[in-house]
Amino acid sequence: EDQVTQSPEALRLQEGESSSLNCSYTVSGLRGLFWYRQDPGKGPEFLFTLYSAGEEKEKERLKATLTKKESFLHITAPKPEDSATYLCAVDGLRGGFKTIFGAGTRLFVKA
Amino acid sequence: IAGITQAPTSQILAAGRRMTLRCTQDMRHNAMYWYRQDLGLGLRLIHYSNTAGTTGKGEVPDGYSVSRANTDDFPLTLASAVPSQTSVYFCASSGDTGELFFGEGSRLTVL
């Protein structure tokens, strides 16, 4: 059964304090690993797709990396506006159209 | 650009009542999904549709039904609401690349 575990559940950073969020996954053949950002009261918003181990994607202060068992979302010099919940999700080859989500990491960045 | 439109935004419902959550997309995506989001559990797939005329069960389908009469609309029906169906419901769609586009959510409270 496909599974996604995110850690930590919550992370509090000072502005400018870089850190990483972890996503561990078990999947029957990875079709894609996705990162989303969700602001309070809003729907998730797509950030990145990673397809194979070793792949990296960057967007502003965010960089996503992928290994065969984990993905990391690195946040460099975060700003208060980066505060949000970050969701990791996987599509497995046997899952068809069923994207499985982790519970998310709530990030708080204090000025 | 509207993307995914959900209605209602929020609703309070008496237990045992029937309720339909509406979802419309304007991106001509083949695949559509309904997720529920509960604190600590993340997003869980209720039902999905690969294309108009077909539907499938997700992780938590009991007590819910869907239909997909055309490409744009994907309503979710609770035939007889129960308090455990209190949640935030998100509709989403996806194209060929697999990333999901979400609506703003429908907050449902069943008393």
Short mmCIF file of N, CA and C in Angstrom, two decimals, chain B residues 3-96:
data_model
loop_
_atom_site.label_atom_id
_atom_site.label_comp_id
_atom_site.label_asym_id
_atom_site.label_seq_id
_atom_site.Cartn_x
_atom_site.Cartn_y
_atom_site.Cartn_z
N GLY B 3 -10.59 28.14 -12.82
CA GLY B 3 -10.01 26.88 -12.39
C GLY B 3 -11.09 25.95 -11.86
N ILE B 4 -11.06 25.70 -10.54
CA ILE B 4 -12.03 24.84 -9.88
C ILE B 4 -12.94 25.71 -9.01
N THR B 5 -14.23 25.58 -9.19
CA THR B 5 -15.20 26.31 -8.39
C THR B 5 -16.00 25.33 -7.55
N GLN B 6 -16.03 25.56 -6.23
CA GLN B 6 -16.79 24.70 -5.32
C GLN B 6 -17.92 25.51 -4.67
N ALA B 7 -19.02 24.83 -4.40
CA ALA B 7 -20.13 25.44 -3.68
C ALA B 7 -20.88 24.38 -2.89
N PRO B 8 -21.37 24.72 -1.67
CA PRO B 8 -21.20 26.01 -1.00
C PRO B 8 -19.81 26.13 -0.38
N THR B 9 -19.47 27.34 0.07
CA THR B 9 -18.21 27.56 0.77
C THR B 9 -18.25 26.92 2.15
N SER B 10 -19.39 27.03 2.81
CA SER B 10 -19.58 26.38 4.09
C SER B 10 -21.06 26.07 4.29
N GLN B 11 -21.31 25.06 5.14
CA GLN B 11 -22.69 24.63 5.35
C GLN B 11 -22.78 23.94 6.70
N ILE B 12 -23.83 24.23 7.43
CA ILE B 12 -24.15 23.49 8.65
C ILE B 12 -25.38 22.65 8.35
N LEU B 13 -25.29 21.38 8.69
CA LEU B 13 -26.30 20.41 8.26
C LEU B 13 -26.73 19.54 9.44
N ALA B 14 -28.02 19.25 9.52
CA ALA B 14 -28.50 18.33 10.55
C ALA B 14 -28.21 16.90 10.13
N ALA B 15 -27.87 16.06 11.08
CA ALA B 15 -27.63 14.65 10.80
C ALA B 15 -28.85 14.02 10.15
N GLY B 16 -28.61 13.16 9.16
CA GLY B 16 -29.68 12.50 8.45
C GLY B 16 -30.13 13.21 7.18
N ARG B 17 -29.73 14.46 7.01
CA ARG B 17 -30.10 15.21 5.82
C ARG B 17 -29.20 14.84 4.64
N ARG B 18 -29.72 15.05 3.46
CA ARG B 18 -28.99 14.81 2.23
C ARG B 18 -28.30 16.11 1.81
N MET B 19 -27.09 16.00 1.30
CA MET B 19 -26.34 17.20 0.91
C MET B 19 -25.52 16.90 -0.34
N THR B 20 -25.51 17.84 -1.28
CA THR B 20 -24.67 17.72 -2.45
C THR B 20 -23.70 18.89 -2.51
N LEU B 21 -22.42 18.56 -2.59
CA LEU B 21 -21.37 19.56 -2.78
C LEU B 21 -21.08 19.64 -4.28
N ARG B 22 -21.05 20.86 -4.78
CA ARG B 22 -20.87 21.03 -6.23
C ARG B 22 -19.43 21.38 -6.57
N CYS B 23 -19.00 20.92 -7.72
CA CYS B 23 -17.64 21.19 -8.20
C CYS B 23 -17.68 21.34 -9.71
N THR B 24 -17.12 22.43 -10.21
CA THR B 24 -17.05 22.69 -11.64
C THR B 24 -15.65 23.15 -12.00
N GLN B 25 -15.13 22.63 -13.12
CA GLN B 25 -13.81 23.05 -13.60
C GLN B 25 -13.94 23.61 -15.01
N ASP B 26 -13.01 24.50 -15.34
CA ASP B 26 -13.03 25.10 -16.68
C ASP B 26 -11.72 24.86 -17.41
N MET B 27 -10.97 23.83 -17.00
CA MET B 27 -9.67 23.55 -17.60
C MET B 27 -9.72 22.36 -18.56
N ARG B 28 -10.89 21.78 -18.73
CA ARG B 28 -11.07 20.62 -19.62
C ARG B 28 -10.20 19.43 -19.23
N HIS B 29 -9.91 19.30 -17.93
CA HIS B 29 -9.16 18.16 -17.44
C HIS B 29 -10.03 16.91 -17.45
N ASN B 30 -9.41 15.77 -17.80
CA ASN B 30 -10.16 14.51 -17.77
C ASN B 30 -10.42 14.01 -16.36
N ALA B 31 -9.41 14.11 -15.49
CA ALA B 31 -9.51 13.51 -14.16
C ALA B 31 -9.99 14.53 -13.13
N MET B 32 -10.88 14.07 -12.26
CA MET B 32 -11.35 14.89 -11.14
C MET B 32 -11.41 14.05 -9.88
N TYR B 33 -11.35 14.73 -8.73
CA TYR B 33 -11.21 14.05 -7.44
C TYR B 33 -11.98 14.80 -6.36
N TRP B 34 -12.37 14.03 -5.34
CA TRP B 34 -12.87 14.62 -4.10
C TRP B 34 -12.02 14.10 -2.94
N TYR B 35 -11.49 15.06 -2.16
CA TYR B 35 -10.73 14.74 -0.95
C TYR B 35 -11.45 15.36 0.24
N ARG B 36 -11.25 14.74 1.42
CA ARG B 36 -11.61 15.39 2.67
C ARG B 36 -10.33 15.63 3.46
N GLN B 37 -10.32 16.73 4.20
CA GLN B 37 -9.15 17.09 4.98
C GLN B 37 -9.54 17.26 6.43
N ASP B 38 -8.92 16.47 7.29
CA ASP B 38 -9.17 16.51 8.73
C ASP B 38 -7.86 16.74 9.45
N LEU B 39 -7.92 17.48 10.54
CA LEU B 39 -6.71 17.83 11.29
C LEU B 39 -5.94 16.58 11.69
N GLY B 40 -4.66 16.57 11.36
CA GLY B 40 -3.81 15.44 11.74
C GLY B 40 -3.84 14.27 10.78
N LEU B 41 -4.83 14.25 9.88
CA LEU B 41 -4.96 13.12 8.95
C LEU B 41 -4.61 13.50 7.52
N GLY B 42 -4.52 14.77 7.25
CA GLY B 42 -4.19 15.18 5.89
C GLY B 42 -5.35 14.99 4.94
N LEU B 43 -5.04 14.99 3.66
CA LEU B 43 -6.04 14.84 2.61
C LEU B 43 -6.26 13.35 2.32
N ARG B 44 -7.51 12.93 2.34
CA ARG B 44 -7.84 11.54 2.03
C ARG B 44 -8.81 11.49 0.85
N LEU B 45 -8.51 10.63 -0.10
CA LEU B 45 -9.31 10.56 -1.32
C LEU B 45 -10.62 9.84 -1.07
N ILE B 46 -11.71 10.46 -1.49
CA ILE B 46 -13.05 9.88 -1.31
C ILE B 46 -13.45 9.12 -2.57
N HIS B 47 -13.55 9.83 -3.67
CA HIS B 47 -13.88 9.26 -4.98
C HIS B 47 -13.10 10.01 -6.05
N TYR B 48 -12.96 9.37 -7.20
CA TYR B 48 -12.29 10.01 -8.31
C TYR B 48 -12.98 9.62 -9.61
N SER B 49 -12.62 10.35 -10.66
CA SER B 49 -13.15 10.05 -11.99
C SER B 49 -12.03 10.26 -13.00
N ASN B 50 -11.71 9.23 -13.77
CA ASN B 50 -10.65 9.34 -14.77
C ASN B 50 -11.11 10.12 -16.00
N THR B 51 -12.40 10.01 -16.30
CA THR B 51 -12.95 10.69 -17.46
C THR B 51 -14.47 10.72 -17.32
N ALA B 52 -15.11 11.55 -18.09
CA ALA B 52 -16.56 11.64 -18.01
C ALA B 52 -17.20 10.27 -18.23
N GLY B 53 -18.17 9.94 -17.36
CA GLY B 53 -18.88 8.67 -17.46
C GLY B 53 -18.32 7.57 -16.59
N THR B 54 -17.14 7.79 -15.99
CA THR B 54 -16.54 6.76 -15.12
C THR B 54 -16.21 7.36 -13.76
N THR B 55 -16.35 6.53 -12.71
CA THR B 55 -15.96 6.95 -11.37
C THR B 55 -15.32 5.77 -10.65
N GLY B 56 -14.56 6.07 -9.57
CA GLY B 56 -13.92 5.03 -8.80
C GLY B 56 -13.85 5.42 -7.34
N LYS B 57 -13.66 4.40 -6.49
CA LYS B 57 -13.60 4.63 -5.05
C LYS B 57 -12.18 4.92 -4.61
N GLY B 58 -12.07 5.86 -3.68
CA GLY B 58 -10.78 6.17 -3.09
C GLY B 58 -10.60 5.45 -1.77
N GLU B 59 -9.91 6.12 -0.86
CA GLU B 59 -9.56 5.54 0.43
C GLU B 59 -10.73 5.50 1.40
N VAL B 60 -11.61 6.52 1.35
CA VAL B 60 -12.71 6.63 2.33
C VAL B 60 -14.05 6.90 1.62
N PRO B 61 -14.57 5.96 0.85
CA PRO B 61 -15.76 6.22 0.03
C PRO B 61 -17.11 6.05 0.73
N ASP B 62 -17.12 5.35 1.89
CA ASP B 62 -18.39 5.00 2.51
C ASP B 62 -19.19 6.23 2.93
N GLY B 63 -20.48 6.24 2.54
CA GLY B 63 -21.37 7.34 2.88
C GLY B 63 -21.41 8.45 1.84
N TYR B 64 -20.60 8.29 0.79
CA TYR B 64 -20.51 9.30 -0.27
C TYR B 64 -20.79 8.65 -1.64
N SER B 65 -21.34 9.46 -2.54
CA SER B 65 -21.48 9.02 -3.92
C SER B 65 -21.15 10.18 -4.84
N VAL B 66 -20.72 9.85 -6.07
CA VAL B 66 -20.39 10.86 -7.06
C VAL B 66 -20.97 10.47 -8.40
N SER B 67 -21.03 11.45 -9.29
CA SER B 67 -21.42 11.20 -10.67
C SER B 67 -20.56 12.09 -11.57
N ARG B 68 -20.40 11.68 -12.81
CA ARG B 68 -19.59 12.47 -13.77
C ARG B 68 -20.31 12.42 -15.12
N ALA B 69 -21.34 13.23 -15.23
CA ALA B 69 -22.16 13.24 -16.44
C ALA B 69 -21.46 13.94 -17.60
N ASN B 70 -20.55 14.86 -17.28
CA ASN B 70 -19.81 15.58 -18.32
C ASN B 70 -18.41 15.90 -17.80
N THR B 71 -17.57 16.52 -18.64
CA THR B 71 -16.19 16.78 -18.26
C THR B 71 -16.07 17.79 -17.14
N ASP B 72 -16.96 18.77 -17.09
CA ASP B 72 -16.76 19.92 -16.21
C ASP B 72 -17.27 19.74 -14.78
N ASP B 73 -18.27 18.88 -14.57
CA ASP B 73 -18.95 18.82 -13.28
C ASP B 73 -18.72 17.50 -12.56
N PHE B 74 -18.52 17.59 -11.24
CA PHE B 74 -18.25 16.37 -10.46
C PHE B 74 -18.85 16.57 -9.06
N PRO B 75 -20.16 16.42 -8.90
CA PRO B 75 -20.80 16.62 -7.60
C PRO B 75 -20.58 15.46 -6.65
N LEU B 76 -20.48 15.79 -5.37
CA LEU B 76 -20.33 14.80 -4.30
C LEU B 76 -21.59 14.84 -3.44
N THR B 77 -22.22 13.68 -3.24
CA THR B 77 -23.46 13.61 -2.47
C THR B 77 -23.28 12.80 -1.20
N LEU B 78 -23.78 13.36 -0.10
CA LEU B 78 -23.89 12.65 1.16
C LEU B 78 -25.38 12.30 1.30
N ALA B 79 -25.71 11.03 1.20
CA ALA B 79 -27.12 10.62 1.17
C ALA B 79 -27.82 10.86 2.50
N SER B 80 -27.12 10.60 3.59
CA SER B 80 -27.67 10.78 4.93
C SER B 80 -26.51 11.15 5.84
N ALA B 81 -26.31 12.45 6.04
CA ALA B 81 -25.11 12.94 6.71
C ALA B 81 -25.02 12.47 8.16
N VAL B 82 -23.78 12.19 8.59
CA VAL B 82 -23.50 11.82 9.98
C VAL B 82 -22.41 12.76 10.51
N PRO B 83 -22.33 12.93 11.84
CA PRO B 83 -21.35 13.87 12.41
C PRO B 83 -19.91 13.59 12.00
N SER B 84 -19.55 12.32 11.76
CA SER B 84 -18.17 12.01 11.36
C SER B 84 -17.83 12.52 9.97
N GLN B 85 -18.82 13.00 9.24
CA GLN B 85 -18.57 13.59 7.93
C GLN B 85 -18.30 15.10 8.03
N THR B 86 -18.26 15.62 9.24
CA THR B 86 -17.82 16.99 9.45
C THR B 86 -16.36 17.10 9.01
N SER B 87 -16.08 17.98 8.06
CA SER B 87 -14.75 18.06 7.48
C SER B 87 -14.68 19.22 6.50
N VAL B 88 -13.49 19.42 5.94
CA VAL B 88 -13.35 20.33 4.81
C VAL B 88 -13.16 19.48 3.56
N TYR B 89 -13.97 19.73 2.56
CA TYR B 89 -13.96 18.93 1.34
C TYR B 89 -13.34 19.73 0.19
N PHE B 90 -12.38 19.09 -0.47
CA PHE B 90 -11.71 19.73 -1.60
C PHE B 90 -11.96 18.93 -2.87
N CYS B 91 -12.33 19.64 -3.90
CA CYS B 91 -12.42 19.08 -5.24
C CYS B 91 -11.15 19.45 -5.99
N ALA B 92 -10.69 18.57 -6.86
CA ALA B 92 -9.47 18.83 -7.63
C ALA B 92 -9.60 18.21 -9.01
N SER B 93 -8.76 18.68 -9.91
CA SER B 93 -8.68 18.09 -11.25
C SER B 93 -7.22 17.98 -11.64
N SER B 94 -6.93 17.14 -12.62
CA SER B 94 -5.57 17.02 -13.12
C SER B 94 -5.57 16.72 -14.61
N GLY B 95 -4.51 17.22 -15.24
CA GLY B 95 -4.31 16.93 -16.65
C GLY B 95 -3.28 15.83 -16.83
N ASP B 96 -2.57 15.87 -17.94
CA ASP B 96 -1.64 14.79 -18.27
C ASP B 96 -0.41 14.74 -17.37
#
